[in-house]
PDB file of C-alpha atoms and ligand atoms in Angstrom:
ATOM      1  CA  MET A   1      84.735 -54.333  26.878  1.00 38.00           C
ATOM      2  CA  THR A   2      85.566 -51.992  29.752  1.00 37.00           C
ATOM      3  CA  GLY A   3      88.901 -50.423  30.656  1.00 38.00           C
ATOM      4  CA  ARG A   4      88.797 -52.549  33.786  1.00 37.00           C
ATOM      5  CA  ASP A   5      88.656 -55.708  31.693  1.00 38.00           C
ATOM      6  CA  ASP A   6      91.791 -54.591  29.855  1.00 38.00           C
ATOM      7  CA  ASP A   7      93.645 -53.523  32.922  1.00 37.00           C
ATOM      8  CA  GLU A   8      92.929 -56.624  34.924  1.00 36.00           C
ATOM      9  CA  GLY A   9      94.556 -58.675  32.195  1.00 37.00           C
ATOM     10  CA  HIS A  10      92.011 -61.351  31.367  1.00 38.00           C
ATOM     11  CA  GLY A  11      94.108 -62.428  28.447  1.00 36.00           C
ATOM     12  CA  GLN A  12      92.368 -60.420  25.735  1.00 38.00           C
ATOM     13  CA  GLN A  13      94.303 -57.117  25.653  1.00 38.00           C
ATOM     14  CA  ARG A  14      97.463 -56.586  27.615  1.00 38.00           C
ATOM     15  CA  ARG A  15      99.491 -53.468  28.221  1.00 38.00           C
ATOM     16  CA  PRO A  16     103.091 -53.363  27.042  1.00 37.00           C
ATOM     17  CA  SER A  17     105.349 -54.567  29.816  1.00 39.00           C
ATOM     18  CA  GLY A  18     106.503 -51.812  32.168  1.00 39.00           C
ATOM     19  CA  VAL A  19     103.468 -49.610  31.473  1.00 36.00           C
ATOM     20  CA  ASP A  20     101.353 -49.114  34.573  1.00 41.00           C
ATOM     21  CA  ARG A  21      97.673 -48.221  34.866  1.00 41.00           C
ATOM     22  CA  ARG A  22      98.391 -44.528  35.546  1.00 40.00           C
ATOM     23  CA  THR A  23     100.469 -44.190  32.392  1.00 35.00           C
ATOM     24  CA  VAL A  24      97.729 -45.781  30.311  1.00 33.00           C
ATOM     25  CA  LEU A  25      95.222 -43.295  31.727  1.00 36.00           C
ATOM     26  CA  GLN A  26      97.585 -40.384  30.996  1.00 36.00           C
ATOM     27  CA  TRP A  27      98.018 -41.561  27.417  1.00 32.00           C
ATOM     28  CA  GLY A  28      94.275 -41.709  27.061  1.00 34.00           C
ATOM     29  CA  GLY A  29      93.949 -38.144  28.333  1.00 36.00           C
ATOM     30  CA  ILE A  30      96.622 -36.811  26.024  1.00 32.00           C
ATOM     31  CA  ALA A  31      95.124 -38.626  23.047  1.00 35.00           C
ATOM     32  CA  GLY A  32      91.743 -37.149  23.921  1.00 38.00           C
ATOM     33  CA  LEU A  33      93.150 -33.640  24.078  1.00 37.00           C
ATOM     34  CA  ALA A  34      94.994 -34.110  20.813  1.00 35.00           C
ATOM     35  CA  SER A  35      91.910 -35.355  19.025  1.00 37.00           C
ATOM     36  CA  THR A  36      89.873 -32.453  20.420  1.00 39.00           C
ATOM     37  CA  ALA A  37      92.481 -29.944  19.252  1.00 39.00           C
ATOM     38  CA  ALA A  38      92.387 -31.462  15.781  1.00 36.00           C
ATOM     39  CA  LEU A  39      88.645 -31.033  15.400  1.00 37.00           C
ATOM     40  CA  PRO A  40      87.595 -28.331  12.960  1.00 37.00           C
ATOM     41  CA  ALA A  41      86.031 -25.249  14.504  1.00 34.00           C
ATOM     42  CA  THR A  42      82.631 -26.181  13.147  1.00 33.00           C
ATOM     43  CA  SER A  43      82.581 -29.258  15.347  1.00 31.00           C
ATOM     44  CA  PHE A  44      81.780 -27.061  18.342  1.00 35.00           C
ATOM     45  CA  ALA A  45      78.556 -25.296  19.127  1.00 41.00           C
ATOM     46  CA  GLN A  46      78.426 -22.034  17.251  1.00 48.00           C
ATOM     47  CA  ARG A  47      76.852 -18.877  18.564  1.00 54.00           C
ATOM     48  CA  PRO A  48      75.190 -16.977  15.730  1.00 53.00           C
ATOM     49  CA  MET A  49      76.760 -13.530  15.873  1.00 58.00           C
ATOM     50  CA  PRO A  50      74.374 -11.754  13.468  1.00 47.00           C
ATOM     51  CA  GLU A  51      71.376 -12.603  15.625  1.00 50.00           C
ATOM     52  CA  MET A  52      72.653 -10.788  18.680  1.00 58.00           C
ATOM     53  CA  ALA A  53      72.265  -7.198  17.601  1.00 53.00           C
ATOM     54  CA  GLY A  54      68.967  -5.424  17.881  1.00 58.00           C
ATOM     55  CA  LYS A  55      67.634  -7.498  20.776  1.00 75.00           C
ATOM     56  CA  GLY A  56      67.573  -4.800  23.395  1.00 89.00           C
ATOM     57  CA  TYR A  57      71.329  -4.377  23.499  1.00 94.00           C
ATOM     58  CA  PRO A  58      72.751  -0.877  23.565  1.00 95.00           C
ATOM     59  CA  VAL A  59      75.038   0.318  20.794  1.00 95.00           C
ATOM     60  CA  ILE A  60      78.208   1.889  22.131  1.00 96.00           C
ATOM     61  CA  GLU A  61      81.283   3.222  20.360  1.00 98.00           C
ATOM     62  CA  VAL A  62      84.506   1.491  21.414  1.00 98.00           C
ATOM     63  CA  ALA A  63      87.281   3.028  19.281  1.00 98.00           C
ATOM     64  CA  PRO A  64      88.005   4.434  15.814  1.00 98.00           C
ATOM     65  CA  LEU A  65      88.887   1.571  13.506  1.00 98.00           C
ATOM     66  CA  ALA A  66      91.974   3.405  12.217  1.00 98.00           C
ATOM     67  CA  GLU A  67      93.428   3.538  15.740  1.00 98.00           C
ATOM     68  CA  ILE A  68      93.207  -0.187  16.410  1.00 98.00           C
ATOM     69  CA  ALA A  69      96.606  -1.584  15.480  1.00 98.00           C
ATOM     70  CA  VAL A  70      97.524  -5.258  15.401  1.00 97.00           C
ATOM     71  CA  GLY A  71      98.111  -6.332  19.001  1.00 97.00           C
ATOM     72  CA  SER A  72      95.843  -3.644  20.457  1.00 97.00           C
ATOM     73  CA  GLU A  73      93.905  -4.310  23.662  1.00 98.00           C
ATOM     74  CA  ILE A  74      91.138  -1.873  24.527  1.00 98.00           C
ATOM     75  CA  ALA A  75      89.238  -2.255  27.786  1.00 98.00           C
ATOM     76  CA  PHE A  76      85.630  -1.123  27.861  1.00 98.00           C
ATOM     77  CA  HIS A  77      82.346  -2.074  29.495  1.00 98.00           C
ATOM     78  CA  TYR A  78      79.389  -3.700  27.796  1.00 97.00           C
ATOM     79  CA  PRO A  79      76.405  -3.893  27.916  1.00 96.00           C
ATOM     80  CA  ASP A  80      76.593  -1.829  31.138  1.00 97.00           C
ATOM     81  CA  ASP A  81      79.148  -0.441  33.582  1.00 98.00           C
ATOM     82  CA  ASP A  82      79.190  -3.666  35.631  1.00 97.00           C
ATOM     83  CA  SER A  83      80.399  -5.769  32.745  1.00 98.00           C
ATOM     84  CA  PRO A  84      84.096  -5.374  31.862  1.00 98.00           C
ATOM     85  CA  ALA A  85      85.073  -6.368  28.344  1.00 98.00           C
ATOM     86  CA  LEU A  86      88.170  -6.374  26.190  1.00 98.00           C
ATOM     87  CA  LEU A  87      88.549  -5.607  22.489  1.00 98.00           C
ATOM     88  CA  LEU A  88      91.494  -7.264  20.749  1.00 98.00           C
ATOM     89  CA  ARG A  89      93.004  -6.955  17.321  1.00 98.00           C
ATOM     90  CA  LEU A  90      94.626 -10.293  16.675  1.00 98.00           C
ATOM     91  CA  ASP A  91      97.328 -11.109  14.166  1.00 97.00           C
ATOM     92  CA  ARG A  92      94.994 -13.584  12.472  1.00 97.00           C
ATOM     93  CA  PRO A  93      91.380 -13.944  11.345  1.00 97.00           C
ATOM     94  CA  ALA A  94      88.896 -14.720  14.091  1.00 97.00           C
ATOM     95  CA  GLU A  95      85.406 -16.190  14.236  1.00 96.00           C
ATOM     96  CA  GLY A  96      83.028 -13.267  14.482  1.00 95.00           C
ATOM     97  CA  GLY A  97      85.894 -10.891  13.768  1.00 97.00           C
ATOM     98  CA  ILE A  98      85.465  -7.578  11.979  1.00 97.00           C
ATOM     99  CA  GLY A  99      87.785  -5.075  10.326  1.00 96.00           C
ATOM    100  CA  PRO A 100      91.019  -5.841   8.487  1.00 97.00           C
ATOM    101  CA  GLY A 101      91.336  -9.568   8.012  1.00 97.00           C
ATOM    102  CA  GLU A 102      88.352 -10.068  10.349  1.00 97.00           C
ATOM    103  CA  SER A 103      90.876  -9.821  13.186  1.00 98.00           C
ATOM    104  CA  ILE A 104      89.043  -7.565  15.660  1.00 98.00           C
ATOM    105  CA  VAL A 105      87.030  -9.286  18.385  1.00 98.00           C
ATOM    106  CA  ALA A 106      85.792  -8.512  21.881  1.00 98.00           C
ATOM    107  CA  TYR A 107      84.840 -10.579  24.906  1.00 98.00           C
ATOM    108  CA  SER A 108      83.505 -10.280  28.386  1.00 98.00           C
ATOM    109  CA  VAL A 109      86.533 -10.686  30.634  1.00 98.00           C
ATOM    110  CA  LEU A 110      84.621 -12.433  33.406  1.00 98.00           C
ATOM    111  CA  CYS A 111      85.668 -16.079  33.364  1.00 98.00           C
ATOM    112  CA  THR A 112      82.729 -18.408  32.932  1.00 97.00           C
ATOM    113  CA  HIS A 113      84.025 -20.684  35.702  1.00 97.00           C
ATOM    114  CA  LYS A 114      83.796 -18.431  38.765  1.00 97.00           C
ATOM    115  CA  GLY A 115      83.971 -14.920  37.409  1.00 98.00           C
ATOM    116  CA  CYS A 116      87.639 -14.029  37.829  1.00 98.00           C
ATOM    117  CA  PRO A 117      88.992 -11.588  35.239  1.00 98.00           C
ATOM    118  CA  VAL A 118      90.801 -13.046  32.257  1.00 98.00           C
ATOM    119  CA  THR A 119      93.745 -11.298  30.637  1.00 98.00           C
ATOM    120  CA  PHE A 120      95.184 -11.548  27.148  1.00 98.00           C
ATOM    121  CA  LYS A 121      98.484 -13.380  26.913  1.00 97.00           C
ATOM    122  CA  LYS A 122      99.807 -12.165  23.604  1.00 96.00           C
ATOM    123  CA  SER A 123     102.639 -14.687  23.365  1.00 95.00           C
ATOM    124  CA  HIS A 124     100.095 -17.514  23.414  1.00 95.00           C
ATOM    125  CA  ASN A 125      97.220 -15.685  21.681  1.00 97.00           C
ATOM    126  CA  MET A 126      95.001 -16.778  24.559  1.00 98.00           C
ATOM    127  CA  LEU A 127      92.756 -15.226  27.165  1.00 98.00           C
ATOM    128  CA  LEU A 128      93.864 -16.691  30.480  1.00 98.00           C
ATOM    129  CA  CYS A 129      92.223 -16.811  33.877  1.00 98.00           C
ATOM    130  CA  GLY A 130      94.677 -16.644  36.748  1.00 96.00           C
ATOM    131  CA  CYS A 131      92.334 -18.200  39.304  1.00 97.00           C
ATOM    132  CA  HIS A 132      92.191 -21.778  38.019  1.00 97.00           C
ATOM    133  CA  TRP A 133      93.992 -21.405  34.675  1.00 95.00           C
ATOM    134  CA  SER A 134      91.197 -21.733  32.203  1.00 97.00           C
ATOM    135  CA  SER A 135      92.380 -20.699  28.755  1.00 98.00           C
ATOM    136  CA  PHE A 136      90.071 -19.320  26.061  1.00 98.00           C
ATOM    137  CA  ASP A 137      90.855 -18.867  22.367  1.00 98.00           C
ATOM    138  CA  PRO A 138      89.895 -15.372  21.128  1.00 98.00           C
ATOM    139  CA  ALA A 139      90.214 -16.485  17.504  1.00 98.00           C
ATOM    140  CA  LYS A 140      87.661 -19.258  18.006  1.00 97.00           C
ATOM    141  CA  ALA A 141      84.696 -17.489  19.540  1.00 96.00           C
ATOM    142  CA  GLY A 142      86.149 -17.685  23.059  1.00 97.00           C
ATOM    143  CA  ARG A 143      86.047 -21.439  23.306  1.00 97.00           C
ATOM    144  CA  MET A 144      87.929 -22.955  26.214  1.00 97.00           C
ATOM    145  CA  VAL A 145      91.101 -24.755  25.276  1.00 97.00           C
ATOM    146  CA  ILE A 146      91.862 -26.108  28.733  1.00 96.00           C
ATOM    147  CA  GLY A 147      90.718 -25.483  32.281  1.00 96.00           C
ATOM    148  CA  GLN A 148      87.790 -25.514  34.659  1.00 93.00           C
ATOM    149  CA  ALA A 149      85.157 -23.505  32.812  1.00 94.00           C
ATOM    150  CA  SER A 150      82.294 -25.218  31.026  1.00 91.00           C
ATOM    151  CA  GLU A 151      81.238 -22.403  28.710  1.00 94.00           C
ATOM    152  CA  PRO A 152      83.061 -20.205  26.179  1.00 96.00           C
ATOM    153  CA  LEU A 153      83.714 -16.591  27.084  1.00 97.00           C
ATOM    154  CA  PRO A 154      80.742 -14.445  26.031  1.00 97.00           C
ATOM    155  CA  GLN A 155      81.664 -12.744  22.770  1.00 97.00           C
ATOM    156  CA  ILE A 156      80.727  -9.134  22.187  1.00 97.00           C
ATOM    157  CA  ALA A 157      79.253  -8.558  18.727  1.00 95.00           C
ATOM    158  CA  LEU A 158      80.946  -5.687  16.921  1.00 96.00           C
ATOM    159  CA  ASP A 159      80.270  -3.652  13.825  1.00 95.00           C
ATOM    160  CA  VAL A 160      81.812  -0.646  12.112  1.00 96.00           C
ATOM    161  CA  SER A 161      79.860   2.513  11.469  1.00 96.00           C
ATOM    162  CA  GLY A 162      81.346   5.791  10.268  1.00 97.00           C
ATOM    163  CA  GLY A 163      84.835   4.397  10.817  1.00 97.00           C
ATOM    164  CA  VAL A 164      84.131   3.597  14.471  1.00 98.00           C
ATOM    165  CA  VAL A 165      84.008   0.108  15.984  1.00 98.00           C
ATOM    166  CA  ARG A 166      80.852  -0.355  18.001  1.00 97.00           C
ATOM    167  CA  ALA A 167      79.599  -3.007  20.424  1.00 97.00           C
ATOM    168  CA  VAL A 168      76.078  -4.109  19.531  1.00 95.00           C
ATOM    169  CA  GLY A 169      75.324  -7.393  21.320  1.00 94.00           C
ATOM    170  CA  VAL A 170      76.576 -10.345  23.317  1.00 95.00           C
ATOM    171  CA  ALA A 171      76.678 -14.060  22.464  1.00 93.00           C
ATOM    172  CA  GLY A 172      76.593 -16.166  25.604  1.00 93.00           C
ATOM    173  CA  LEU A 173      75.605 -15.383  29.163  1.00 94.00           C
ATOM    174  CA  ILE A 174      77.876 -13.055  31.122  1.00 96.00           C
ATOM    175  CA  TYR A 175      79.080 -14.632  34.372  1.00 97.00           C
ATOM    176  CA  GLY A 176      76.821 -14.073  37.378  1.00 95.00           C
ATOM    177  CA  ARG A 177      73.782 -12.982  35.356  1.00 95.00           C
ATOM    178  CA  HIS A 178      70.441 -14.494  34.549  1.00 93.00           C
ATOM    179  CA  THR A 179      70.148 -12.188  31.573  1.00 92.00           C
ATOM    180  CA  ASN A 180      72.730  -9.956  29.936  1.00 94.00           C
ATOM    181  CA  ILE A 181      70.387  -6.961  29.766  1.00 92.00           C
ATOM    182  CA  ARG A 182      69.272  -5.746  33.184  1.00 85.00           C
TER     183      ARG A 182
HETATM  184  S1  FES B 201      87.464 -18.500  37.748  1.00 84.68           S
HETATM  185 FE1  FES B 201      88.520 -18.744  35.871  1.00 84.68          FE
HETATM  186  S2  FES B 201      89.185 -20.773  35.866  1.00 84.68           S
HETATM  187 FE2  FES B 201      88.121 -20.560  37.744  1.00 84.68          FE
END
């Protein structure tokens, strides 16, 4: 049965009185969002972090681990000077996170919709794009929560060596590129 069948009222399923077609569609949208939000993280495509390193990516030092406090934001570039990125230490564990509580992550800040820079909104624990308001969750591998983008933010693979956090790879294609390594 189609939504049109329902809405046209052929006597099989009727809306409650006073509820118009637009409201029914809005309810459907909200229910869809709610059910998506309730899905466990493993329901989404996962990008295998350990496989990123050692595939032609440079290794660069970002910051000493001891200097990265909860709430820190450290801007850097990776894998080259044309690719701005942001390291975050969240107040919670994160997929692909390293360090204390697996709370340190990093992402390309070029929105996967049209390449505008995203910024970290600490009060919401989200990376937000001001161009068309896509919102990406840094604790969930950069997956989009709402907005126009169709891909997660590319996540920068990190490790710790000699007490220093290093960038060693990228999961996902950086906006505007055919390959991440030029
Ligand atoms: S460029 Fe980020 S949402 Fe459009």
